mmCIF file of C-alpha atoms and ligand atoms in Angstrom:
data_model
loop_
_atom_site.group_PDB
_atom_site.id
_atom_site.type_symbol
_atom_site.label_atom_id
_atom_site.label_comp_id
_atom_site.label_asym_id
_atom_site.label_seq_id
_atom_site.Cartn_x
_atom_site.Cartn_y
_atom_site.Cartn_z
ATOM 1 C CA UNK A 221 100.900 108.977 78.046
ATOM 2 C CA UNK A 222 103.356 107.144 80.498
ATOM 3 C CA UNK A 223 103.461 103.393 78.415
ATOM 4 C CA UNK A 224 104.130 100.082 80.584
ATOM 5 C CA UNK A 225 104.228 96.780 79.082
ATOM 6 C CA UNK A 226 104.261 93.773 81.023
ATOM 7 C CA UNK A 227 105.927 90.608 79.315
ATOM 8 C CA UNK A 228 104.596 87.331 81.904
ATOM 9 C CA UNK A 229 103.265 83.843 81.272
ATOM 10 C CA UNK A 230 100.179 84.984 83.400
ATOM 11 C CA UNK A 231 98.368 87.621 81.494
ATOM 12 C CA UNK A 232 95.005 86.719 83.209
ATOM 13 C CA UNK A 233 96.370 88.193 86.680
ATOM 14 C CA UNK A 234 96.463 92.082 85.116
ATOM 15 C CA UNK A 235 95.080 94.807 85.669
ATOM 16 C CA UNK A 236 94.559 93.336 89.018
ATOM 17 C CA UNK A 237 94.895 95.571 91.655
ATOM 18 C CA UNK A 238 96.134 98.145 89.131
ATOM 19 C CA UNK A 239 92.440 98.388 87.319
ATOM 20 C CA UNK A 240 90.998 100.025 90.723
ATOM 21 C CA UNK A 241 91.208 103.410 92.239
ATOM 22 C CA UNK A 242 93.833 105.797 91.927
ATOM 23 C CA UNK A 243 95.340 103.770 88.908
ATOM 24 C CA UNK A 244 92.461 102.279 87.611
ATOM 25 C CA UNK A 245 90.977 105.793 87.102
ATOM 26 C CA UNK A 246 94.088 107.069 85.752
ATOM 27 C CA UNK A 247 94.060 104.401 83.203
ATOM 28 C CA UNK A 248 90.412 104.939 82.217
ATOM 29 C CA UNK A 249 91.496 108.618 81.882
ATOM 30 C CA UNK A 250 94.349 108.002 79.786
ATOM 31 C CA UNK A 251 97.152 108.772 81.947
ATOM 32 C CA UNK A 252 98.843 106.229 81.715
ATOM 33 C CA UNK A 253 98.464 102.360 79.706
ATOM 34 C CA UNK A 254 98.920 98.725 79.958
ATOM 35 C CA UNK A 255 99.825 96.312 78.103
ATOM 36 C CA UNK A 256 100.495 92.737 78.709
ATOM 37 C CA UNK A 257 102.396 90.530 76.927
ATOM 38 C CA UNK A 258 101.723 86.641 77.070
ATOM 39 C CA UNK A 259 105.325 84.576 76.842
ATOM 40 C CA UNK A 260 103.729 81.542 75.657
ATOM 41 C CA UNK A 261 102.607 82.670 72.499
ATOM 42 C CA UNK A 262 106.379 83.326 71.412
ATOM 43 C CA UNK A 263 106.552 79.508 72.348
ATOM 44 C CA UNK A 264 107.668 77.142 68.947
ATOM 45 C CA UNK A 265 106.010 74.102 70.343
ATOM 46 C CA UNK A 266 102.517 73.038 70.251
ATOM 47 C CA UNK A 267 102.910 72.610 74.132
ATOM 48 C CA UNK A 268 103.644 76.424 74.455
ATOM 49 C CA UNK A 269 106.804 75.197 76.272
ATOM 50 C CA UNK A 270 108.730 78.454 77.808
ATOM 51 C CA UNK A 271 110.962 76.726 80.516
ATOM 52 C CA UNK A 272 113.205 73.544 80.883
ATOM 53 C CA UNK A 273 115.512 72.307 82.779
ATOM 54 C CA UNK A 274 118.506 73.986 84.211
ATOM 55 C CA UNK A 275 122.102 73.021 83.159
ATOM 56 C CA UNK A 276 124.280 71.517 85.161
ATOM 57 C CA UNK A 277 121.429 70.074 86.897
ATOM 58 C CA UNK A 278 119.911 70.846 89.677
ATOM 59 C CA UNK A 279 116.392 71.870 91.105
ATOM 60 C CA UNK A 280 113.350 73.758 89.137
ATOM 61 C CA UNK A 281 113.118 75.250 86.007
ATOM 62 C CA UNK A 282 114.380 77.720 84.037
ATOM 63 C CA UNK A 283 112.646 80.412 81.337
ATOM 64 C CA UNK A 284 113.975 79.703 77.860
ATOM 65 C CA UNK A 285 116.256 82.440 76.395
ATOM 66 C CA UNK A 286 114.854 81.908 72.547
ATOM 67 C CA UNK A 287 111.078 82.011 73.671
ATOM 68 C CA UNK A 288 111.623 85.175 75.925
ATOM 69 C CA UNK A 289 113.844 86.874 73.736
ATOM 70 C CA UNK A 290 111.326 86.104 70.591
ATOM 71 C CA UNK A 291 108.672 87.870 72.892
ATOM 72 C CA UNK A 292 111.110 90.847 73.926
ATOM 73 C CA UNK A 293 112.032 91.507 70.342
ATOM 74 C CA UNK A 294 108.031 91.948 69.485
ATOM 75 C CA UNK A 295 107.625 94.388 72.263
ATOM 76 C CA UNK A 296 107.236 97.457 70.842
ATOM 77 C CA UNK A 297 111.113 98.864 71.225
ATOM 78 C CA UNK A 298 111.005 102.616 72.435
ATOM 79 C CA UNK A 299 113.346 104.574 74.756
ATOM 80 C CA UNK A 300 111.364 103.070 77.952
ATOM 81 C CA UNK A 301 114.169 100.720 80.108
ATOM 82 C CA UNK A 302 113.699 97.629 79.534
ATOM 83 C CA UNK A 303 113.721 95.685 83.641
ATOM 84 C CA UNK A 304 113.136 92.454 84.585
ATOM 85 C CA UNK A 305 112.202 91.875 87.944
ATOM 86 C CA UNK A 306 114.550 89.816 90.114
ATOM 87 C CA UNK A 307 115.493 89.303 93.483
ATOM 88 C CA UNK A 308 118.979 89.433 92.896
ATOM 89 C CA UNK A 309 118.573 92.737 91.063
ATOM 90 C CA UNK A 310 119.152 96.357 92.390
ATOM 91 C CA UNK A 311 116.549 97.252 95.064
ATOM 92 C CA UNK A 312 113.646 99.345 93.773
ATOM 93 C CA UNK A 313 113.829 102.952 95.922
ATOM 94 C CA UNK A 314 111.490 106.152 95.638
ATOM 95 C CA UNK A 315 114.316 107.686 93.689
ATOM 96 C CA UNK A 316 114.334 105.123 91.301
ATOM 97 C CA UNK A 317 110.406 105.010 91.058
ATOM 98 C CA UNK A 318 110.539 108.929 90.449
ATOM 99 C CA UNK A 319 113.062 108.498 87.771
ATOM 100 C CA UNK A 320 110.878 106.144 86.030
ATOM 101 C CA UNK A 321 107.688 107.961 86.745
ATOM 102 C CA UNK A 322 109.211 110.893 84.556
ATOM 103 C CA UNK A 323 110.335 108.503 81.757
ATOM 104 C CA UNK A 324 108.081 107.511 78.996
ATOM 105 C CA UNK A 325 107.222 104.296 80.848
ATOM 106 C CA UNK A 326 108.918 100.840 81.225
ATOM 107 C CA UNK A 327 108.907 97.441 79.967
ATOM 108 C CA UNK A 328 109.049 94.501 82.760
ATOM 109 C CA UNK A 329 109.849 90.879 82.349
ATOM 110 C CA UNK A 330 108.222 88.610 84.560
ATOM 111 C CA UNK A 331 110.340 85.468 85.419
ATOM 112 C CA UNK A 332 108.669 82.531 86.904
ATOM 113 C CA UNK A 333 110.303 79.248 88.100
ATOM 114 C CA UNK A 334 114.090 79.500 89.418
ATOM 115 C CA UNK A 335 114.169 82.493 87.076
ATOM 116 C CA UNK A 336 115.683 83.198 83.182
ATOM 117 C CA UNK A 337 118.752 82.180 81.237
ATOM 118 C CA UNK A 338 121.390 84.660 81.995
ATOM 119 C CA UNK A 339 121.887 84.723 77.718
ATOM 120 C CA UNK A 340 118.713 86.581 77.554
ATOM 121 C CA UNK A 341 119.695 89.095 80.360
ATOM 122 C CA UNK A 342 122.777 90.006 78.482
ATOM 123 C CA UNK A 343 122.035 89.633 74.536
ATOM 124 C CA UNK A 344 119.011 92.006 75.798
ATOM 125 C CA UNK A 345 120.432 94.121 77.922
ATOM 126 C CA UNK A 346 118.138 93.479 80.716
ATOM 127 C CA UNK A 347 118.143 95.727 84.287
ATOM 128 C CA UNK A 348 117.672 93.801 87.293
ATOM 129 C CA UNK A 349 115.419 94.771 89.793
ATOM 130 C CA UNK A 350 114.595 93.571 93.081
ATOM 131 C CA UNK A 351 111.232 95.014 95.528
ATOM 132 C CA UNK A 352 112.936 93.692 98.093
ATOM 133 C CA UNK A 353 115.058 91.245 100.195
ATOM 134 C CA UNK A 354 112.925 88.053 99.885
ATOM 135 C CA UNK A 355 111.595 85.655 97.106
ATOM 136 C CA UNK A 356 108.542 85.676 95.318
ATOM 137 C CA UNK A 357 107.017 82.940 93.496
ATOM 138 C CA UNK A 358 106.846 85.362 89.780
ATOM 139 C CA UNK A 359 107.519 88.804 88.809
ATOM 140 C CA UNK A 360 103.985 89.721 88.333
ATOM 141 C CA UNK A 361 103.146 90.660 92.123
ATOM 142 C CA UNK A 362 106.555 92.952 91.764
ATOM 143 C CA UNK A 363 105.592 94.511 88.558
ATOM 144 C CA UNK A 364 102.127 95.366 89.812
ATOM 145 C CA UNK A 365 104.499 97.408 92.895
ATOM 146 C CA UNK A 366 106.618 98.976 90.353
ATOM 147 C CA UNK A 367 103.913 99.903 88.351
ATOM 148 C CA UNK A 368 102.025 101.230 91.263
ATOM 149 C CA UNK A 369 104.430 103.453 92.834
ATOM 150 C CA UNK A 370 105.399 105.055 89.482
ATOM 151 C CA UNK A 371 101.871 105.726 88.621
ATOM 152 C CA UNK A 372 100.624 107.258 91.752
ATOM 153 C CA UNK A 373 103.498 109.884 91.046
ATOM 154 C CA UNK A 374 102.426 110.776 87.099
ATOM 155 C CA UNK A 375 101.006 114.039 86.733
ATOM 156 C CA UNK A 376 96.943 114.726 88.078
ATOM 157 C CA UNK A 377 96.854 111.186 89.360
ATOM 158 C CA UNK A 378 96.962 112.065 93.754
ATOM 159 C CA UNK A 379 94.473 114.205 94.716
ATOM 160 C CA UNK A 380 97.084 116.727 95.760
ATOM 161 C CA UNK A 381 100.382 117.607 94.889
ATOM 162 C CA UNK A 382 101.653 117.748 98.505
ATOM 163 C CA UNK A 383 100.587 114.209 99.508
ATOM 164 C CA UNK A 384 103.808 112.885 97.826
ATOM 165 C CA UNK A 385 106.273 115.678 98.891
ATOM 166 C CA UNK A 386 105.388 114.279 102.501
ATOM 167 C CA UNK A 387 105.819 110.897 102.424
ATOM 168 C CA UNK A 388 108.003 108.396 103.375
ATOM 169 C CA UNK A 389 110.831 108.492 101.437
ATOM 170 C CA UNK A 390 110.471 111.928 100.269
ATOM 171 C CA UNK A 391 113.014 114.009 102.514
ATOM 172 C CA UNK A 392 114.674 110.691 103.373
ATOM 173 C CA UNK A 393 112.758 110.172 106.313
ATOM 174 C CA UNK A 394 109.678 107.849 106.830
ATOM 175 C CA UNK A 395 106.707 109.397 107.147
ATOM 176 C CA UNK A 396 105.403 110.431 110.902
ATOM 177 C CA UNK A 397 102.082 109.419 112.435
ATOM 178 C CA UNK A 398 98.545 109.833 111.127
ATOM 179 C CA UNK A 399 95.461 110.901 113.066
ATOM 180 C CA UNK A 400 92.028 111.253 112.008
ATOM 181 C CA UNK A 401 88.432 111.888 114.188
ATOM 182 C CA UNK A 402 87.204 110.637 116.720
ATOM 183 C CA UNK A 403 89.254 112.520 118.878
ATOM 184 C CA UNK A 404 89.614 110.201 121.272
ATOM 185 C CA UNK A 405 89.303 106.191 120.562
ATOM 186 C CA UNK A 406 89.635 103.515 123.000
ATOM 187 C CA UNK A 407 90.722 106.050 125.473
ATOM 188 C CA UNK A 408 93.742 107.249 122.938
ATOM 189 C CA UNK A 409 93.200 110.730 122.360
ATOM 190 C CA UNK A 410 94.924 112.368 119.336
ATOM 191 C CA UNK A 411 98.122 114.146 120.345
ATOM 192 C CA UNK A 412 97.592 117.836 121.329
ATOM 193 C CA UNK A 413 99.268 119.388 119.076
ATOM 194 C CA UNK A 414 97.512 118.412 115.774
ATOM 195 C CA UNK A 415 94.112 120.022 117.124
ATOM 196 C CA UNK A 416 96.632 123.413 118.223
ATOM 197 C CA UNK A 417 95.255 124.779 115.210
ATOM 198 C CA UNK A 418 99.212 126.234 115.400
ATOM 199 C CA UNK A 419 100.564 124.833 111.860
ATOM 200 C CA UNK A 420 104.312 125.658 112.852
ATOM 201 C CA UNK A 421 104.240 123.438 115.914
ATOM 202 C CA UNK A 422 102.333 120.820 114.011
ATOM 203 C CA UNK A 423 104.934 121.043 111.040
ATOM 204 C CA UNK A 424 107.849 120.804 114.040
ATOM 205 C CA UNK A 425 106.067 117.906 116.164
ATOM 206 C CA UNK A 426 105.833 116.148 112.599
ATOM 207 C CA UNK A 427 109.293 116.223 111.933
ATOM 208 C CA UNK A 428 110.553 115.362 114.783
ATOM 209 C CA UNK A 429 108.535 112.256 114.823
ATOM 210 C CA UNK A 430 109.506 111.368 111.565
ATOM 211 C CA UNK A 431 113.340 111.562 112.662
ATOM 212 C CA UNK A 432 112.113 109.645 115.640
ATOM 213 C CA UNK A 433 110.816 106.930 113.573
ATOM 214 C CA UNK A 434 113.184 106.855 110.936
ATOM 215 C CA UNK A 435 116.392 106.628 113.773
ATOM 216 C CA UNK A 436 114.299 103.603 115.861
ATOM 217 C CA UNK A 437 113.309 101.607 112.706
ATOM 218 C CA UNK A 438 115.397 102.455 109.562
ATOM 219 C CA UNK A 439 119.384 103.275 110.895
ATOM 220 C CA UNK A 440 120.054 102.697 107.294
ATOM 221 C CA UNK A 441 117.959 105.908 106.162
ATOM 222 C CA UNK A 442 118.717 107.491 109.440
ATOM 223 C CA UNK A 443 123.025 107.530 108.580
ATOM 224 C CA UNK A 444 121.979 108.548 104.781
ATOM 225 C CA UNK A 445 120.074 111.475 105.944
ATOM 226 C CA UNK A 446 122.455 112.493 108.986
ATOM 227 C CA UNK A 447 125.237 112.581 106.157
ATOM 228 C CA UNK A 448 122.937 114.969 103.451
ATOM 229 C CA UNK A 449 121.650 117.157 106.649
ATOM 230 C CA UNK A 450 125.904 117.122 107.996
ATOM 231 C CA UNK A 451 127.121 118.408 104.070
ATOM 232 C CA UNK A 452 124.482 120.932 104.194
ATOM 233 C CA UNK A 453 121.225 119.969 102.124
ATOM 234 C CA UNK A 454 118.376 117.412 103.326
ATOM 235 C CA UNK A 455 116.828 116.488 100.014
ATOM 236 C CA UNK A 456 118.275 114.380 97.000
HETATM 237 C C1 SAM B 1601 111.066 81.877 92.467
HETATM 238 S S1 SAM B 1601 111.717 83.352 91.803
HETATM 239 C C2 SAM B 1601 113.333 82.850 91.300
HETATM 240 C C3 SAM B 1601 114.337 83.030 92.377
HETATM 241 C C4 SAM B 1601 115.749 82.656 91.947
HETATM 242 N N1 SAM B 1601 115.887 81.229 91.848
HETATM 243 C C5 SAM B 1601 116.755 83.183 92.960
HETATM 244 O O1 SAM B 1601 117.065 82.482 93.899
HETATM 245 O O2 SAM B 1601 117.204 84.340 92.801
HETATM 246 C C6 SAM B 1601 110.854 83.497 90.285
HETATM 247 C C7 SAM B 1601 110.736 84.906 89.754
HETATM 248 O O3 SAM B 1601 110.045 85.720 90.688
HETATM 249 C C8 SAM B 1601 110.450 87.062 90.536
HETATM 250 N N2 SAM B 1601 110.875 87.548 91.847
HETATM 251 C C9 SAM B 1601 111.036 86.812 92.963
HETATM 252 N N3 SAM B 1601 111.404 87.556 93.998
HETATM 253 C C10 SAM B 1601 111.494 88.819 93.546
HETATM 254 C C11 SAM B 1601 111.853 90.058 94.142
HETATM 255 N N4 SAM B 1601 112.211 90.137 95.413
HETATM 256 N N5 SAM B 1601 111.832 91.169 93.380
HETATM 257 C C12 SAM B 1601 111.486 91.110 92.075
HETATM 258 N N6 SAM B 1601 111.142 89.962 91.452
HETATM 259 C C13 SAM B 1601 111.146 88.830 92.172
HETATM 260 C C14 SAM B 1601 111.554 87.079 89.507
HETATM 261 O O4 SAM B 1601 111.021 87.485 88.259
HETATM 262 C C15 SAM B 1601 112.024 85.644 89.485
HETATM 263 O O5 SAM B 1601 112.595 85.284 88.247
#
């Protein structure tokens, strides 16, 4: 069973989103599990204090390396990395996501506040990692995305195996347009070629317009794949 624990001072907020369809049912099944950790209770005050102020001064507060390192410490400690989820931390990718989806599972560390004492990061030998180029309030929205993208990929979970190989990401490329009935909406019909019956010209017209969107929108994936397709292989 692929194990995550989640270490936050809002335990309340999961499952969430993760308790309801595809991973939801995988849970229930016993695909994969949760648990949740609540920070506070590794607190030594009768407060529950897990944050003060920052030295040097300055704005906000920051997560207390003894309290979050007391709760680390009682986490369960297995082979599964151990990430904490942090804007300044390496940007979450597919690849990544399908490394960790064939691990044993992960353990995240929510930070709240203007984040966590660098001490902890270090003495624990905490990864970094960022969903993305802009700042959330807590780690618990990105944990629920991490979470979410690695268990959508754990064995029996999609409905079928190809939906993944497709997808954006997958060959490098984002993923090209969907259709489905009515044929034609609002005067749009759906393009030709997916009713052609003709599944070499649909797999053609789909690539194409997944290099088309991939060049106009991501230039970044676009150079990346130009350079695997150039030395000879367009996966990896
Ligand atoms: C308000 S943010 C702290 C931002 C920090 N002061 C900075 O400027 O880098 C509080 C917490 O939200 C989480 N967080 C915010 N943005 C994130 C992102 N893009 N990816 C992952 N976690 C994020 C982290 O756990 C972070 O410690």
């Amino acid at each position: 069973m692929w194990r995550a624990s989640v270490l936050t001072i809002l335990p309340d907020v999961f499952p969430g989103p993760l308790g309801a369809s595809l991973a939801g049912k995988a849970m229930a099944a016993g695909t994969w599990s949760l648990d949740v950790v609540d920070i506070r209770t590794f607190a030594a005050d009768k407060h529950r204090t897990v944050d003060d102020t920052p030295a040097g001064g300055g704005p906000g507060m920051v997560m207390k390396a003894d309290v979050l390192g007391r709760a680390i410490d009682a986490a369960e400690t297995d082979e599964r990395p151990r990430l904490l989820l942090s804007p300044r931390g390496a940007p979450l990718t597919q690849a990544r996501v399908e490394t960790l989806a064939a691990g044993v599972g992960v353990v995240l560390i929510c930070g709240r506040f203007e984040g966590v004492d660098e001490r902890v990061i270090a003495a624990r030998a905490l990864e970094e990692v960022s969903i993305g180029d802009y700042v959330l309030s807590g780690g618990e929205i990105a944990a629920m995305a991490l979470i979410d993208a690695c268990v959508r990929l754990l064995p029996g979970v999609m409905g079928t195996a190809a939906s993944s190989a497709e997808e954006s990401f997958a060959e490098g490329l984002l993923e090209y347009p969907q259709y489905t009935k009515p044929q034609l909406w609002e005067g749009r019909p759906i393009p030709e070629v997916l009713t052609s019956g003709d599944h070499s010209r649909i797999a053609a017209w789909r690539r194409a317009e997944a290099e088309r969107l991939t060049r106009e929108r991501r230039p970044d994936l676009w150079a990346a794949y130009l350079r695997r397709f150039r030395s000879g292989s367009r996966t990896g």
